């Protein structure tokens, strides 16, 4: 984003992101990182049910369709919900780095209204890494992947250890996620958002 704050500008010593060798292949559906996640989980009846696919390098695409429960103004998506979609998309990038990270800063621009029934097509990429800081950007378009830009965001994610979630999450959800026999789901449950 051209007008993003200095906090979202990578420092001079930032490096190009490197896709983890075990990251999902380009085109592969990432799946929900946690069943109860409002952004991508299937266990939330009014959630976004956002679906992300790995792209080339450290990039991905995602989609979600605005439902009536997602309204702000009559017939239009709530701005906070669109910010949530951007945050979820940007956070999913961390799975391509195989890094546990939380949102440190998210700056969003709203370029045009997004009507109920619209499928928002999101594209995101990690632009730089500096120590524990991961810089990324995303764009949401309506009418298709090449349609007009409706929303865009720049973000800063901070790498954390799994203890961040254990120390701050509710015990019953943390235990359920840690006890999941599926190692990939167990790892992904702790990948995004504070």
PDB file of C-alpha atoms in Angstrom:
ATOM      1  CA  UNK A   1       0.000   0.000   0.000  1.00  0.00           C
ATOM      2  CA  UNK A   2       1.456   3.318  -0.965  1.00  0.00           C
ATOM      3  CA  UNK A   3       0.282   5.152   2.139  1.00  0.00           C
ATOM      4  CA  UNK A   4       1.086   2.538   4.773  1.00  0.00           C
ATOM      5  CA  UNK A   5       2.580   3.700   8.040  1.00  0.00           C
ATOM      6  CA  UNK A   6       6.314   3.539   8.811  1.00  0.00           C
ATOM      7  CA  UNK A   7       5.610   0.536  11.083  1.00  0.00           C
ATOM      8  CA  UNK A   8       4.702  -1.454   7.961  1.00  0.00           C
ATOM      9  CA  UNK A   9       7.827  -0.537   6.002  1.00  0.00           C
ATOM     10  CA  UNK A  10      10.430  -3.328   6.202  1.00  0.00           C
ATOM     11  CA  UNK A  11      13.796  -2.186   7.583  1.00  0.00           C
ATOM     12  CA  UNK A  12      16.872  -1.998   5.374  1.00  0.00           C
ATOM     13  CA  UNK A  13      18.166  -5.345   6.675  1.00  0.00           C
ATOM     14  CA  UNK A  14      14.932  -7.246   5.847  1.00  0.00           C
ATOM     15  CA  UNK A  15      15.313 -10.309   3.655  1.00  0.00           C
ATOM     16  CA  UNK A  16      13.183 -11.874   0.945  1.00  0.00           C
ATOM     17  CA  UNK A  17      10.837 -14.511   2.386  1.00  0.00           C
ATOM     18  CA  UNK A  18      11.661 -18.159   1.774  1.00  0.00           C
ATOM     19  CA  UNK A  19       8.928 -20.730   1.286  1.00  0.00           C
ATOM     20  CA  UNK A  20       9.373 -23.676   3.636  1.00  0.00           C
ATOM     21  CA  UNK A  21      10.308 -26.897   1.772  1.00  0.00           C
ATOM     22  CA  UNK A  22       7.359 -28.698   3.414  1.00  0.00           C
ATOM     23  CA  UNK A  23       4.826 -25.980   2.514  1.00  0.00           C
ATOM     24  CA  UNK A  24       1.774 -27.093   0.537  1.00  0.00           C
ATOM     25  CA  UNK A  25       2.296 -27.211  -3.236  1.00  0.00           C
ATOM     26  CA  UNK A  26       1.002 -24.345  -5.395  1.00  0.00           C
ATOM     27  CA  UNK A  27      -2.723 -24.796  -5.972  1.00  0.00           C
ATOM     28  CA  UNK A  28      -3.202 -26.957  -2.871  1.00  0.00           C
ATOM     29  CA  UNK A  29      -6.124 -26.037  -0.600  1.00  0.00           C
ATOM     30  CA  UNK A  30      -4.782 -25.087   2.834  1.00  0.00           C
ATOM     31  CA  UNK A  31      -7.919 -26.029   4.754  1.00  0.00           C
ATOM     32  CA  UNK A  32      -9.063 -24.545   8.046  1.00  0.00           C
ATOM     33  CA  UNK A  33      -6.323 -23.887  10.553  1.00  0.00           C
ATOM     34  CA  UNK A  34      -8.806 -24.451  13.372  1.00  0.00           C
ATOM     35  CA  UNK A  35     -12.404 -25.703  13.210  1.00  0.00           C
ATOM     36  CA  UNK A  36     -13.692 -22.894  15.467  1.00  0.00           C
ATOM     37  CA  UNK A  37     -11.875 -20.058  13.652  1.00  0.00           C
ATOM     38  CA  UNK A  38     -14.354 -17.371  12.571  1.00  0.00           C
ATOM     39  CA  UNK A  39     -12.318 -16.744   9.425  1.00  0.00           C
ATOM     40  CA  UNK A  40     -11.743 -20.240   8.025  1.00  0.00           C
ATOM     41  CA  UNK A  41     -13.314 -22.807  10.345  1.00  0.00           C
ATOM     42  CA  UNK A  42     -16.299 -24.885   9.359  1.00  0.00           C
ATOM     43  CA  UNK A  43     -17.575 -24.947  12.953  1.00  0.00           C
ATOM     44  CA  UNK A  44     -18.760 -21.330  12.861  1.00  0.00           C
ATOM     45  CA  UNK A  45     -22.213 -21.142  11.249  1.00  0.00           C
ATOM     46  CA  UNK A  46     -21.900 -17.408  10.462  1.00  0.00           C
ATOM     47  CA  UNK A  47     -18.133 -17.444   9.871  1.00  0.00           C
ATOM     48  CA  UNK A  48     -16.447 -16.519   6.615  1.00  0.00           C
ATOM     49  CA  UNK A  49     -15.568 -20.110   5.665  1.00  0.00           C
ATOM     50  CA  UNK A  50     -12.656 -18.562   3.781  1.00  0.00           C
ATOM     51  CA  UNK A  51     -10.767 -21.024   1.576  1.00  0.00           C
ATOM     52  CA  UNK A  52      -7.100 -20.366   0.834  1.00  0.00           C
ATOM     53  CA  UNK A  53      -4.865 -22.031  -1.751  1.00  0.00           C
ATOM     54  CA  UNK A  54      -1.089 -21.980  -1.831  1.00  0.00           C
ATOM     55  CA  UNK A  55       0.437 -19.925  -4.631  1.00  0.00           C
ATOM     56  CA  UNK A  56       3.946 -19.615  -5.998  1.00  0.00           C
ATOM     57  CA  UNK A  57       6.701 -18.489  -3.638  1.00  0.00           C
ATOM     58  CA  UNK A  58       5.208 -17.175  -0.398  1.00  0.00           C
ATOM     59  CA  UNK A  59       1.835 -16.198  -1.819  1.00  0.00           C
ATOM     60  CA  UNK A  60      -1.715 -17.493  -1.809  1.00  0.00           C
ATOM     61  CA  UNK A  61      -5.192 -16.853  -3.087  1.00  0.00           C
ATOM     62  CA  UNK A  62      -8.395 -17.080  -1.091  1.00  0.00           C
ATOM     63  CA  UNK A  63     -12.122 -16.643  -1.545  1.00  0.00           C
ATOM     64  CA  UNK A  64     -15.198 -16.137   0.543  1.00  0.00           C
ATOM     65  CA  UNK A  65     -18.764 -15.198  -0.292  1.00  0.00           C
ATOM     66  CA  UNK A  66     -20.453 -12.413   1.667  1.00  0.00           C
ATOM     67  CA  UNK A  67     -23.542 -13.798   3.408  1.00  0.00           C
ATOM     68  CA  UNK A  68     -26.545 -11.868   4.809  1.00  0.00           C
ATOM     69  CA  UNK A  69     -25.131 -12.387   8.343  1.00  0.00           C
ATOM     70  CA  UNK A  70     -22.026 -10.412   7.256  1.00  0.00           C
ATOM     71  CA  UNK A  71     -23.880  -7.135   6.598  1.00  0.00           C
ATOM     72  CA  UNK A  72     -23.001  -3.737   7.989  1.00  0.00           C
ATOM     73  CA  UNK A  73     -25.039  -1.275   5.945  1.00  0.00           C
ATOM     74  CA  UNK A  74     -28.118  -2.863   4.349  1.00  0.00           C
ATOM     75  CA  UNK A  75     -27.015  -5.208   1.580  1.00  0.00           C
ATOM     76  CA  UNK A  76     -23.294  -4.524   2.027  1.00  0.00           C
ATOM     77  CA  UNK A  77     -20.469  -6.342   3.815  1.00  0.00           C
ATOM     78  CA  UNK A  78     -19.461  -4.890   7.185  1.00  0.00           C
ATOM     79  CA  UNK A  79     -16.065  -3.180   6.974  1.00  0.00           C
ATOM     80  CA  UNK A  80     -14.790  -5.020  10.044  1.00  0.00           C
ATOM     81  CA  UNK A  81     -15.720  -8.302   8.433  1.00  0.00           C
ATOM     82  CA  UNK A  82     -13.739  -7.380   5.320  1.00  0.00           C
ATOM     83  CA  UNK A  83     -10.772  -6.530   7.566  1.00  0.00           C
ATOM     84  CA  UNK A  84     -11.215  -9.963   9.160  1.00  0.00           C
ATOM     85  CA  UNK A  85     -11.072 -11.597   5.716  1.00  0.00           C
ATOM     86  CA  UNK A  86      -7.854  -9.737   4.933  1.00  0.00           C
ATOM     87  CA  UNK A  87      -6.357 -10.667   8.325  1.00  0.00           C
ATOM     88  CA  UNK A  88      -7.278 -14.328   7.863  1.00  0.00           C
ATOM     89  CA  UNK A  89      -5.786 -14.371   4.368  1.00  0.00           C
ATOM     90  CA  UNK A  90      -2.586 -12.644   5.468  1.00  0.00           C
ATOM     91  CA  UNK A  91      -2.280 -14.908   8.501  1.00  0.00           C
ATOM     92  CA  UNK A  92      -2.575 -17.999   6.308  1.00  0.00           C
ATOM     93  CA  UNK A  93       0.657 -16.985   4.584  1.00  0.00           C
ATOM     94  CA  UNK A  94       2.535 -18.009   7.719  1.00  0.00           C
ATOM     95  CA  UNK A  95       1.701 -21.650   6.964  1.00  0.00           C
ATOM     96  CA  UNK A  96       3.842 -21.336   3.830  1.00  0.00           C
ATOM     97  CA  UNK A  97       6.742 -20.217   6.047  1.00  0.00           C
ATOM     98  CA  UNK A  98       5.834 -22.868   8.661  1.00  0.00           C
ATOM     99  CA  UNK A  99       6.011 -20.124  11.266  1.00  0.00           C
ATOM    100  CA  UNK A 100       3.677 -19.505  14.191  1.00  0.00           C
ATOM    101  CA  UNK A 101       2.860 -15.793  14.078  1.00  0.00           C
ATOM    102  CA  UNK A 102       0.257 -13.324  15.324  1.00  0.00           C
ATOM    103  CA  UNK A 103      -1.047 -10.114  13.822  1.00  0.00           C
ATOM    104  CA  UNK A 104       0.936  -7.151  15.123  1.00  0.00           C
ATOM    105  CA  UNK A 105      -0.525  -4.470  12.848  1.00  0.00           C
ATOM    106  CA  UNK A 106      -3.098  -4.436  10.073  1.00  0.00           C
ATOM    107  CA  UNK A 107      -3.823  -1.380   7.911  1.00  0.00           C
ATOM    108  CA  UNK A 108      -6.811  -1.627   5.611  1.00  0.00           C
ATOM    109  CA  UNK A 109      -8.063   0.527   2.746  1.00  0.00           C
ATOM    110  CA  UNK A 110     -11.652   0.189   1.579  1.00  0.00           C
ATOM    111  CA  UNK A 111     -11.874   1.115  -2.115  1.00  0.00           C
ATOM    112  CA  UNK A 112     -15.464   0.133  -2.954  1.00  0.00           C
ATOM    113  CA  UNK A 113     -18.529  -1.471  -1.343  1.00  0.00           C
ATOM    114  CA  UNK A 114     -18.844  -5.247  -1.371  1.00  0.00           C
ATOM    115  CA  UNK A 115     -22.489  -6.359  -1.750  1.00  0.00           C
ATOM    116  CA  UNK A 116     -24.033  -9.378  -0.042  1.00  0.00           C
ATOM    117  CA  UNK A 117     -23.744 -12.368  -2.368  1.00  0.00           C
ATOM    118  CA  UNK A 118     -20.405 -11.204  -3.751  1.00  0.00           C
ATOM    119  CA  UNK A 119     -17.441 -13.572  -3.773  1.00  0.00           C
ATOM    120  CA  UNK A 120     -14.344 -11.682  -2.691  1.00  0.00           C
ATOM    121  CA  UNK A 121     -11.177 -12.895  -4.450  1.00  0.00           C
ATOM    122  CA  UNK A 122      -8.109 -12.301  -2.307  1.00  0.00           C
ATOM    123  CA  UNK A 123      -4.438 -12.433  -3.219  1.00  0.00           C
ATOM    124  CA  UNK A 124      -1.692 -12.139  -0.608  1.00  0.00           C
ATOM    125  CA  UNK A 125       2.061 -12.424  -0.351  1.00  0.00           C
ATOM    126  CA  UNK A 126       4.827 -12.062   2.183  1.00  0.00           C
ATOM    127  CA  UNK A 127       7.073  -9.224   1.016  1.00  0.00           C
ATOM    128  CA  UNK A 128       9.891  -9.307   3.592  1.00  0.00           C
ATOM    129  CA  UNK A 129      11.129 -10.867   6.836  1.00  0.00           C
ATOM    130  CA  UNK A 130      13.240  -9.124   9.479  1.00  0.00           C
ATOM    131  CA  UNK A 131      14.001 -11.250  12.524  1.00  0.00           C
ATOM    132  CA  UNK A 132      10.624 -12.151  14.075  1.00  0.00           C
ATOM    133  CA  UNK A 133       8.763  -9.607  11.901  1.00  0.00           C
ATOM    134  CA  UNK A 134       6.913 -10.792   8.791  1.00  0.00           C
ATOM    135  CA  UNK A 135       5.673  -8.124   6.353  1.00  0.00           C
ATOM    136  CA  UNK A 136       2.838  -8.930   3.965  1.00  0.00           C
ATOM    137  CA  UNK A 137       0.249  -7.399   1.668  1.00  0.00           C
ATOM    138  CA  UNK A 138      -3.161  -8.444   0.324  1.00  0.00           C
ATOM    139  CA  UNK A 139      -5.764  -7.282  -2.169  1.00  0.00           C
ATOM    140  CA  UNK A 140      -9.439  -8.235  -2.413  1.00  0.00           C
ATOM    141  CA  UNK A 141     -11.274  -7.980  -5.721  1.00  0.00           C
ATOM    142  CA  UNK A 142     -14.898  -8.412  -6.721  1.00  0.00           C
ATOM    143  CA  UNK A 143     -16.143 -10.045  -9.908  1.00  0.00           C
ATOM    144  CA  UNK A 144     -13.111 -12.336 -10.235  1.00  0.00           C
ATOM    145  CA  UNK A 145      -9.361 -12.464  -9.557  1.00  0.00           C
ATOM    146  CA  UNK A 146      -8.805  -9.627 -12.053  1.00  0.00           C
ATOM    147  CA  UNK A 147     -11.882  -7.612 -11.054  1.00  0.00           C
ATOM    148  CA  UNK A 148     -11.890  -4.180  -9.491  1.00  0.00           C
ATOM    149  CA  UNK A 149     -10.099  -3.764  -6.164  1.00  0.00           C
ATOM    150  CA  UNK A 150     -12.527  -3.506  -3.244  1.00  0.00           C
ATOM    151  CA  UNK A 151     -10.133  -3.785  -0.268  1.00  0.00           C
ATOM    152  CA  UNK A 152      -6.405  -3.940   0.336  1.00  0.00           C
ATOM    153  CA  UNK A 153      -4.209  -4.285   3.391  1.00  0.00           C
ATOM    154  CA  UNK A 154      -0.648  -4.300   4.599  1.00  0.00           C
ATOM    155  CA  UNK A 155       0.249  -6.239   7.722  1.00  0.00           C
ATOM    156  CA  UNK A 156       2.994  -6.985  10.169  1.00  0.00           C
ATOM    157  CA  UNK A 157       2.983 -10.407  11.824  1.00  0.00           C
ATOM    158  CA  UNK A 158       5.207 -11.294  14.755  1.00  0.00           C
ATOM    159  CA  UNK A 159       6.639 -14.794  15.139  1.00  0.00           C
ATOM    160  CA  UNK A 160       5.740 -16.353  18.509  1.00  0.00           C
ATOM    161  CA  UNK A 161       6.191 -19.670  20.250  1.00  0.00           C
ATOM    162  CA  UNK A 162       3.227 -21.954  20.929  1.00  0.00           C
ATOM    163  CA  UNK A 163       3.413 -20.817  24.577  1.00  0.00           C
ATOM    164  CA  UNK A 164       1.740 -17.564  23.459  1.00  0.00           C
ATOM    165  CA  UNK A 165      -1.485 -19.500  22.885  1.00  0.00           C
ATOM    166  CA  UNK A 166      -1.106 -21.762  25.915  1.00  0.00           C
ATOM    167  CA  UNK A 167      -0.581 -18.746  28.197  1.00  0.00           C
ATOM    168  CA  UNK A 168      -3.436 -16.654  26.787  1.00  0.00           C
ATOM    169  CA  UNK A 169      -6.020 -19.102  25.362  1.00  0.00           C
ATOM    170  CA  UNK A 170      -8.832 -20.926  27.117  1.00  0.00           C
ATOM    171  CA  UNK A 171      -7.616 -24.213  28.557  1.00  0.00           C
ATOM    172  CA  UNK A 172     -10.340 -26.422  27.061  1.00  0.00           C
ATOM    173  CA  UNK A 173      -9.772 -25.207  23.465  1.00  0.00           C
ATOM    174  CA  UNK A 174      -5.987 -25.346  23.819  1.00  0.00           C
ATOM    175  CA  UNK A 175      -6.162 -28.906  25.186  1.00  0.00           C
ATOM    176  CA  UNK A 176      -8.514 -30.018  22.388  1.00  0.00           C
ATOM    177  CA  UNK A 177      -6.208 -28.597  19.720  1.00  0.00           C
ATOM    178  CA  UNK A 178      -3.076 -30.070  21.341  1.00  0.00           C
ATOM    179  CA  UNK A 179      -4.739 -33.497  21.617  1.00  0.00           C
ATOM    180  CA  UNK A 180      -5.778 -33.633  17.944  1.00  0.00           C
ATOM    181  CA  UNK A 181      -4.220 -36.827  16.515  1.00  0.00           C
ATOM    182  CA  UNK A 182      -3.724 -35.143  13.116  1.00  0.00           C
ATOM    183  CA  UNK A 183      -0.270 -33.567  13.357  1.00  0.00           C
ATOM    184  CA  UNK A 184      -0.913 -31.079  10.550  1.00  0.00           C
ATOM    185  CA  UNK A 185      -4.189 -29.857  12.079  1.00  0.00           C
ATOM    186  CA  UNK A 186      -2.528 -29.675  15.495  1.00  0.00           C
ATOM    187  CA  UNK A 187       0.311 -27.533  14.104  1.00  0.00           C
ATOM    188  CA  UNK A 188      -2.009 -25.324  12.052  1.00  0.00           C
ATOM    189  CA  UNK A 189      -4.302 -24.611  15.020  1.00  0.00           C
ATOM    190  CA  UNK A 190      -1.616 -22.330  16.415  1.00  0.00           C
ATOM    191  CA  UNK A 191      -0.455 -20.606  13.261  1.00  0.00           C
ATOM    192  CA  UNK A 192      -2.352 -17.307  13.076  1.00  0.00           C
ATOM    193  CA  UNK A 193      -3.840 -14.461  15.050  1.00  0.00           C
ATOM    194  CA  UNK A 194      -3.416 -13.460  18.683  1.00  0.00           C
TER     195      UNK A 194
END
